[in-house]
Amino acid sequence: MTVETDAGRLKSEADEPGWEVDPDDEWGIAVITTVGRQLKLRREAAGMRAVEFGAAVGYGEDMVYKIEGGKRIPRQEYLDRADEALDAGGLISAAWEDVKKVRYPKKVRELGKLEAKAVEIGVYECNIVAGLLQTPEHARVLIEAAQPPYSPDDVERMVAARLARQSVYERDPAPSIHFVLEEAPLRRQIGGTMGWRRQLERLLEVGRLASVTLQVMPTNVDAHPGLDGRIELLKFQDGTAVGRADGLFNGRPVSEPRQLRILELQYGTIRAQALPPRESLAFIEKLLGET
């Protein structure tokens, strides 16, 4: 069966911008190269030429060669249609579990890996709601506001990557996670009134989890160490840690004890100046009541 685009054309590279492999992503290149090689071997074993296979899955011949050559990241629909066309019994479709991770920007994927290993996560945000707390709508609006703008496909890619990190709440045992958010971003009605309401409701939902502590930094407090920007601290089971602050060490991640002590001092001072957790949730409930 041939699957075509709405316009009756087989899909080409122009129909799917933003699905190129990052040349600096060695792991991603290895995954896509392996998947492409397996697709080619199965196609040839089935006695199908690239043009015939492309017609069967709804893609042009050039796209088939690029995917098989590890130059393009296949979409889930491509893998599913290939699985059906080659009668692979779900083996090709299963490759999506690894392929979809290549879609996430390398930096975000690396951060997600660290968060997935951490037993304690501390985050201070001064300008936005932390990514681990964002609703899909909120994340999309923030990413779409970038200048120069991202392509629609890249926006979806980045939103998916940001939301994937939130699987950290589902870990068992769950890590201890604490957030400090500035009051001002909580009052900014990103996504309109309803989008803002859903984001505030999400904050309350996560803030009530047993493994999460959520604090709000009121605007009417004295200066504190977080005014230079974001701070994140991750601590691991083996006693090691890594942290980063916009205003320290040129914004680079650090893991040396002396540098981590400085980050911990700043983060501890920020938490001490913020509203206690119960008062913070009450503050967010009050904001929600104002909508």
mmCIF file of C-alpha atoms in Angstrom:
data_model
loop_
_atom_site.group_PDB
_atom_site.id
_atom_site.type_symbol
_atom_site.label_atom_id
_atom_site.label_comp_id
_atom_site.label_asym_id
_atom_site.label_seq_id
_atom_site.Cartn_x
_atom_site.Cartn_y
_atom_site.Cartn_z
ATOM 1 C CA MET A 1 0.000 0.000 0.000
ATOM 2 C CA THR A 2 1.347 3.444 -0.901
ATOM 3 C CA VAL A 3 0.909 6.248 1.645
ATOM 4 C CA GLU A 4 1.216 9.769 0.264
ATOM 5 C CA THR A 5 0.987 13.320 1.569
ATOM 6 C CA ASP A 6 -2.271 15.254 1.463
ATOM 7 C CA ALA A 7 -1.156 16.799 -1.812
ATOM 8 C CA GLY A 8 -0.650 13.357 -3.362
ATOM 9 C CA ARG A 9 3.153 13.572 -3.195
ATOM 10 C CA LEU A 10 5.569 11.227 -1.533
ATOM 11 C CA LYS A 11 7.201 13.009 1.390
ATOM 12 C CA SER A 12 10.529 14.690 0.747
ATOM 13 C CA GLU A 13 13.142 16.433 2.888
ATOM 14 C CA ALA A 14 11.270 19.724 2.472
ATOM 15 C CA ASP A 15 8.225 18.222 4.190
ATOM 16 C CA GLU A 16 10.186 17.366 7.336
ATOM 17 C CA PRO A 17 12.632 20.119 8.310
ATOM 18 C CA GLY A 18 14.649 19.775 11.489
ATOM 19 C CA TRP A 19 15.150 16.000 11.401
ATOM 20 C CA GLU A 20 18.834 16.109 10.534
ATOM 21 C CA VAL A 21 21.350 14.352 12.755
ATOM 22 C CA ASP A 22 23.498 16.676 14.882
ATOM 23 C CA PRO A 23 27.076 16.165 13.572
ATOM 24 C CA ASP A 24 28.450 16.680 17.103
ATOM 25 C CA ASP A 25 26.184 14.035 18.637
ATOM 26 C CA GLU A 26 28.277 10.856 18.485
ATOM 27 C CA TRP A 27 25.709 8.702 20.294
ATOM 28 C CA GLY A 28 22.908 9.989 18.085
ATOM 29 C CA ILE A 29 24.904 9.321 14.926
ATOM 30 C CA ALA A 30 25.617 5.761 16.076
ATOM 31 C CA VAL A 31 21.929 5.082 16.764
ATOM 32 C CA ILE A 32 20.673 6.492 13.468
ATOM 33 C CA THR A 33 23.427 4.800 11.463
ATOM 34 C CA THR A 34 22.587 1.427 13.023
ATOM 35 C CA VAL A 35 18.856 1.827 12.441
ATOM 36 C CA GLY A 36 19.454 2.947 8.849
ATOM 37 C CA ARG A 37 21.708 -0.034 8.161
ATOM 38 C CA GLN A 38 19.103 -2.455 9.519
ATOM 39 C CA LEU A 39 16.391 -0.845 7.386
ATOM 40 C CA LYS A 40 18.527 -1.202 4.268
ATOM 41 C CA LEU A 41 19.394 -4.856 4.995
ATOM 42 C CA ARG A 42 15.755 -5.741 5.576
ATOM 43 C CA ARG A 43 14.632 -3.881 2.442
ATOM 44 C CA GLU A 44 17.225 -5.636 0.281
ATOM 45 C CA ALA A 45 16.398 -9.006 1.846
ATOM 46 C CA ALA A 46 12.765 -8.393 0.872
ATOM 47 C CA GLY A 47 13.870 -7.748 -2.713
ATOM 48 C CA MET A 48 12.536 -4.180 -2.765
ATOM 49 C CA ARG A 49 14.234 -1.324 -4.574
ATOM 50 C CA ALA A 50 14.452 2.008 -2.734
ATOM 51 C CA VAL A 51 11.864 3.597 -5.016
ATOM 52 C CA GLU A 52 9.414 0.744 -4.393
ATOM 53 C CA PHE A 53 9.996 0.818 -0.661
ATOM 54 C CA GLY A 54 9.572 4.604 -0.624
ATOM 55 C CA ALA A 55 6.227 4.288 -2.382
ATOM 56 C CA ALA A 56 5.141 1.686 0.177
ATOM 57 C CA VAL A 57 5.925 3.920 3.167
ATOM 58 C CA GLY A 58 4.945 7.245 1.595
ATOM 59 C CA TYR A 59 8.420 8.769 1.199
ATOM 60 C CA GLY A 60 10.533 9.720 -1.788
ATOM 61 C CA GLU A 61 13.498 7.636 -2.908
ATOM 62 C CA ASP A 62 15.983 10.314 -1.831
ATOM 63 C CA MET A 63 14.601 10.281 1.727
ATOM 64 C CA VAL A 64 14.866 6.496 1.848
ATOM 65 C CA TYR A 65 18.560 6.677 0.946
ATOM 66 C CA LYS A 66 19.231 9.438 3.486
ATOM 67 C CA ILE A 67 17.546 7.537 6.313
ATOM 68 C CA GLU A 68 19.312 4.307 5.401
ATOM 69 C CA GLY A 69 22.591 6.201 5.197
ATOM 70 C CA GLY A 70 22.192 7.652 8.704
ATOM 71 C CA LYS A 71 21.769 11.214 7.429
ATOM 72 C CA ARG A 72 18.181 11.718 8.570
ATOM 73 C CA ILE A 73 16.256 10.785 11.710
ATOM 74 C CA PRO A 74 13.232 8.657 10.773
ATOM 75 C CA ARG A 75 9.871 9.643 12.194
ATOM 76 C CA GLN A 76 7.838 7.129 14.155
ATOM 77 C CA GLU A 77 5.367 6.837 11.276
ATOM 78 C CA TYR A 78 8.216 5.965 8.914
ATOM 79 C CA LEU A 79 9.377 3.141 11.189
ATOM 80 C CA ASP A 80 5.831 1.857 11.680
ATOM 81 C CA ARG A 81 5.146 1.824 7.929
ATOM 82 C CA ALA A 82 8.519 0.215 7.258
ATOM 83 C CA ASP A 83 7.726 -2.456 9.817
ATOM 84 C CA GLU A 84 4.465 -3.202 8.045
ATOM 85 C CA ALA A 85 5.940 -3.105 4.526
ATOM 86 C CA LEU A 86 8.808 -5.429 5.500
ATOM 87 C CA ASP A 87 6.677 -7.663 7.742
ATOM 88 C CA ALA A 88 9.144 -7.159 10.620
ATOM 89 C CA GLY A 89 6.731 -8.126 13.364
ATOM 90 C CA GLY A 90 7.284 -4.968 15.402
ATOM 91 C CA LEU A 91 11.090 -5.107 15.475
ATOM 92 C CA ILE A 92 11.508 -1.999 13.323
ATOM 93 C CA SER A 93 8.804 -0.081 15.197
ATOM 94 C CA ALA A 94 10.581 -0.882 18.464
ATOM 95 C CA ALA A 95 13.622 1.103 17.302
ATOM 96 C CA TRP A 96 11.638 4.288 17.966
ATOM 97 C CA GLU A 97 12.456 4.025 21.688
ATOM 98 C CA ASP A 98 16.097 4.869 20.901
ATOM 99 C CA VAL A 99 15.466 6.987 17.811
ATOM 100 C CA LYS A 100 13.162 9.413 19.625
ATOM 101 C CA LYS A 101 15.945 10.261 22.095
ATOM 102 C CA VAL A 102 18.144 11.415 19.210
ATOM 103 C CA ARG A 103 15.455 13.980 18.469
ATOM 104 C CA TYR A 104 16.178 15.682 21.791
ATOM 105 C CA PRO A 105 18.997 18.267 21.690
ATOM 106 C CA LYS A 106 22.232 16.759 23.011
ATOM 107 C CA LYS A 107 22.532 19.196 25.926
ATOM 108 C CA VAL A 108 18.980 18.495 27.057
ATOM 109 C CA ARG A 109 19.493 14.745 26.742
ATOM 110 C CA GLU A 110 22.660 14.927 28.840
ATOM 111 C CA LEU A 111 20.870 16.995 31.484
ATOM 112 C CA GLY A 112 18.024 14.483 31.513
ATOM 113 C CA LYS A 113 20.505 11.643 32.098
ATOM 114 C CA LEU A 114 22.017 13.452 35.075
ATOM 115 C CA GLU A 115 18.598 14.229 36.537
ATOM 116 C CA ALA A 116 17.609 10.576 36.075
ATOM 117 C CA LYS A 117 20.573 9.499 38.251
ATOM 118 C CA ALA A 118 20.332 12.212 40.903
ATOM 119 C CA VAL A 119 19.041 11.467 44.404
ATOM 120 C CA GLU A 120 18.647 15.173 45.121
ATOM 121 C CA ILE A 121 17.839 18.018 42.714
ATOM 122 C CA GLY A 122 17.784 21.692 43.626
ATOM 123 C CA VAL A 123 16.694 24.399 41.179
ATOM 124 C CA TYR A 124 16.392 28.171 41.489
ATOM 125 C CA GLU A 125 14.829 30.087 38.594
ATOM 126 C CA CYS A 126 14.620 33.856 38.457
ATOM 127 C CA ASN A 127 13.050 34.595 35.044
ATOM 128 C CA ILE A 128 10.856 31.618 34.119
ATOM 129 C CA VAL A 129 9.054 28.655 35.624
ATOM 130 C CA ALA A 130 11.559 25.782 35.836
ATOM 131 C CA GLY A 131 11.430 23.377 32.894
ATOM 132 C CA LEU A 132 10.676 20.438 35.211
ATOM 133 C CA LEU A 133 7.492 22.265 36.219
ATOM 134 C CA GLN A 134 6.240 23.552 32.866
ATOM 135 C CA THR A 135 3.052 22.426 31.161
ATOM 136 C CA PRO A 136 3.343 21.515 27.448
ATOM 137 C CA GLU A 137 1.542 24.721 26.510
ATOM 138 C CA HIS A 138 3.772 26.895 28.689
ATOM 139 C CA ALA A 139 6.936 25.260 27.336
ATOM 140 C CA ARG A 140 5.793 25.702 23.730
ATOM 141 C CA VAL A 141 5.006 29.418 24.164
ATOM 142 C CA LEU A 142 8.406 30.075 25.763
ATOM 143 C CA ILE A 143 10.302 28.225 23.028
ATOM 144 C CA GLU A 144 8.289 29.904 20.266
ATOM 145 C CA ALA A 145 9.205 33.318 21.720
ATOM 146 C CA ALA A 146 12.910 32.813 20.904
ATOM 147 C CA GLN A 147 14.580 35.128 18.398
ATOM 148 C CA PRO A 148 15.555 34.209 15.777
ATOM 149 C CA PRO A 149 12.597 31.812 15.861
ATOM 150 C CA TYR A 150 12.925 28.055 15.702
ATOM 151 C CA SER A 151 11.206 26.096 12.947
ATOM 152 C CA PRO A 152 7.855 24.528 13.972
ATOM 153 C CA ASP A 153 9.494 21.104 13.879
ATOM 154 C CA ASP A 154 12.350 22.219 16.120
ATOM 155 C CA VAL A 155 9.818 23.719 18.537
ATOM 156 C CA GLU A 156 8.061 20.367 18.856
ATOM 157 C CA ARG A 157 11.412 18.645 19.264
ATOM 158 C CA MET A 158 12.442 20.945 22.100
ATOM 159 C CA VAL A 159 9.052 20.770 23.824
ATOM 160 C CA ALA A 160 9.167 16.966 23.729
ATOM 161 C CA ALA A 161 12.675 16.976 25.196
ATOM 162 C CA ARG A 162 11.690 19.322 28.016
ATOM 163 C CA LEU A 163 8.629 17.253 28.931
ATOM 164 C CA ALA A 164 10.581 13.990 28.774
ATOM 165 C CA ARG A 165 12.744 15.216 31.643
ATOM 166 C CA GLN A 166 9.652 15.299 33.849
ATOM 167 C CA SER A 167 9.680 11.504 34.025
ATOM 168 C CA VAL A 168 11.969 12.103 37.019
ATOM 169 C CA TYR A 169 8.809 12.336 39.167
ATOM 170 C CA GLU A 170 7.916 8.744 38.248
ATOM 171 C CA ARG A 171 11.137 7.214 39.567
ATOM 172 C CA ASP A 172 10.932 4.740 42.425
ATOM 173 C CA PRO A 173 12.320 5.700 44.826
ATOM 174 C CA ALA A 174 11.764 9.299 43.824
ATOM 175 C CA PRO A 175 14.601 11.792 44.235
ATOM 176 C CA SER A 176 14.244 14.686 46.641
ATOM 177 C CA ILE A 177 13.506 17.744 44.475
ATOM 178 C CA HIS A 178 13.314 21.321 45.658
ATOM 179 C CA PHE A 179 12.497 24.425 43.658
ATOM 180 C CA VAL A 180 12.682 28.133 44.363
ATOM 181 C CA LEU A 181 10.775 30.293 41.872
ATOM 182 C CA GLU A 182 10.626 34.075 41.760
ATOM 183 C CA GLU A 183 7.209 35.688 42.168
ATOM 184 C CA ALA A 184 7.405 37.765 38.987
ATOM 185 C CA PRO A 185 7.368 34.856 36.465
ATOM 186 C CA LEU A 186 4.400 33.357 38.310
ATOM 187 C CA ARG A 187 2.410 36.515 37.614
ATOM 188 C CA ARG A 188 3.273 36.637 33.907
ATOM 189 C CA GLN A 189 0.254 35.294 32.016
ATOM 190 C CA ILE A 190 2.133 33.252 29.440
ATOM 191 C CA GLY A 191 -0.260 31.452 27.113
ATOM 192 C CA GLY A 192 -3.193 33.687 28.073
ATOM 193 C CA THR A 193 -5.434 33.429 31.115
ATOM 194 C CA MET A 194 -6.328 29.745 30.681
ATOM 195 C CA GLY A 195 -2.752 28.732 29.912
ATOM 196 C CA TRP A 196 -1.607 30.634 32.993
ATOM 197 C CA ARG A 197 -4.244 28.907 35.133
ATOM 198 C CA ARG A 198 -3.150 25.475 33.914
ATOM 199 C CA GLN A 199 0.461 26.322 34.738
ATOM 200 C CA LEU A 200 -0.426 27.439 38.256
ATOM 201 C CA GLU A 201 -2.479 24.266 38.740
ATOM 202 C CA ARG A 202 0.520 22.243 37.574
ATOM 203 C CA LEU A 203 2.716 23.984 40.162
ATOM 204 C CA LEU A 204 0.261 23.065 42.901
ATOM 205 C CA GLU A 205 0.034 19.477 41.665
ATOM 206 C CA VAL A 206 3.801 18.958 41.663
ATOM 207 C CA GLY A 207 4.368 21.036 44.788
ATOM 208 C CA ARG A 208 2.130 18.678 46.766
ATOM 209 C CA LEU A 209 4.130 15.579 45.866
ATOM 210 C CA ALA A 210 5.841 14.038 48.886
ATOM 211 C CA SER A 211 9.228 14.156 47.134
ATOM 212 C CA VAL A 212 8.958 17.821 46.092
ATOM 213 C CA THR A 213 9.484 21.062 47.995
ATOM 214 C CA LEU A 214 8.349 24.213 46.188
ATOM 215 C CA GLN A 215 9.149 27.711 47.460
ATOM 216 C CA VAL A 216 8.330 31.161 46.119
ATOM 217 C CA MET A 217 10.691 34.113 46.421
ATOM 218 C CA PRO A 218 8.566 37.251 46.964
ATOM 219 C CA THR A 219 9.527 40.404 45.086
ATOM 220 C CA ASN A 220 9.479 42.449 48.302
ATOM 221 C CA VAL A 221 12.568 40.829 49.839
ATOM 222 C CA ASP A 222 16.130 42.120 50.032
ATOM 223 C CA ALA A 223 18.788 41.296 47.445
ATOM 224 C CA HIS A 224 19.904 37.673 47.388
ATOM 225 C CA PRO A 225 22.602 35.598 45.580
ATOM 226 C CA GLY A 226 20.214 34.389 42.875
ATOM 227 C CA LEU A 227 19.805 37.737 41.159
ATOM 228 C CA ASP A 228 22.636 36.786 38.796
ATOM 229 C CA GLY A 229 20.536 33.976 37.286
ATOM 230 C CA ARG A 230 19.615 30.323 37.433
ATOM 231 C CA ILE A 231 21.198 27.809 39.840
ATOM 232 C CA GLU A 232 20.939 24.016 39.647
ATOM 233 C CA LEU A 233 22.482 21.410 41.955
ATOM 234 C CA LEU A 234 22.404 17.639 41.406
ATOM 235 C CA LYS A 235 23.616 15.155 44.025
ATOM 236 C CA PHE A 236 24.185 11.450 43.360
ATOM 237 C CA GLN A 237 24.081 8.201 45.328
ATOM 238 C CA ASP A 238 27.874 7.859 45.451
ATOM 239 C CA GLY A 239 28.287 11.215 47.173
ATOM 240 C CA THR A 240 29.379 13.140 44.072
ATOM 241 C CA ALA A 241 27.571 16.193 42.787
ATOM 242 C CA VAL A 242 27.447 18.623 39.880
ATOM 243 C CA GLY A 243 26.095 22.145 39.762
ATOM 244 C CA ARG A 244 25.801 25.196 37.581
ATOM 245 C CA ALA A 245 24.983 28.852 38.123
ATOM 246 C CA ASP A 246 24.561 31.571 35.507
ATOM 247 C CA GLY A 247 26.554 34.028 37.610
ATOM 248 C CA LEU A 248 29.447 31.788 38.648
ATOM 249 C CA PHE A 249 32.340 30.028 36.904
ATOM 250 C CA ASN A 250 31.295 31.471 33.519
ATOM 251 C CA GLY A 251 28.077 29.438 33.726
ATOM 252 C CA ARG A 252 29.945 26.143 33.278
ATOM 253 C CA PRO A 253 28.966 22.955 35.166
ATOM 254 C CA VAL A 254 31.279 22.313 38.123
ATOM 255 C CA SER A 255 31.947 19.259 40.278
ATOM 256 C CA GLU A 256 34.927 20.220 42.450
ATOM 257 C CA PRO A 257 34.057 20.341 46.175
ATOM 258 C CA ARG A 258 35.331 23.905 46.637
ATOM 259 C CA GLN A 259 33.159 25.217 43.800
ATOM 260 C CA LEU A 260 30.150 23.166 44.882
ATOM 261 C CA ARG A 261 30.361 24.623 48.388
ATOM 262 C CA ILE A 262 29.959 28.099 46.900
ATOM 263 C CA LEU A 263 26.898 26.994 44.913
ATOM 264 C CA GLU A 264 25.411 25.291 47.975
ATOM 265 C CA LEU A 265 25.991 28.406 50.070
ATOM 266 C CA GLN A 266 24.199 30.571 47.521
ATOM 267 C CA TYR A 267 21.334 28.123 47.068
ATOM 268 C CA GLY A 268 20.936 27.689 50.816
ATOM 269 C CA THR A 269 20.777 31.459 51.299
ATOM 270 C CA ILE A 270 18.116 31.731 48.592
ATOM 271 C CA ARG A 271 15.982 29.017 50.193
ATOM 272 C CA ALA A 272 16.264 30.711 53.579
ATOM 273 C CA GLN A 273 14.930 34.004 52.144
ATOM 274 C CA ALA A 274 12.049 32.418 50.201
ATOM 275 C CA LEU A 275 8.605 31.715 51.605
ATOM 276 C CA PRO A 276 8.290 28.370 53.433
ATOM 277 C CA PRO A 277 6.707 25.563 51.370
ATOM 278 C CA ARG A 278 3.225 25.785 52.935
ATOM 279 C CA GLU A 279 3.086 29.560 52.516
ATOM 280 C CA SER A 280 4.396 29.200 48.952
ATOM 281 C CA LEU A 281 1.561 26.854 47.963
ATOM 282 C CA ALA A 282 -0.927 29.204 49.607
ATOM 283 C CA PHE A 283 0.583 32.082 47.617
ATOM 284 C CA ILE A 284 0.110 30.152 44.353
ATOM 285 C CA GLU A 285 -3.478 29.271 45.340
ATOM 286 C CA LYS A 286 -4.115 32.982 45.898
ATOM 287 C CA LEU A 287 -2.739 33.786 42.431
ATOM 288 C CA LEU A 288 -4.990 31.117 40.966
ATOM 289 C CA GLY A 289 -7.963 32.684 42.700
ATOM 290 C CA GLU A 290 -7.187 36.029 41.060
ATOM 291 C CA THR A 291 -7.654 34.639 37.522
#
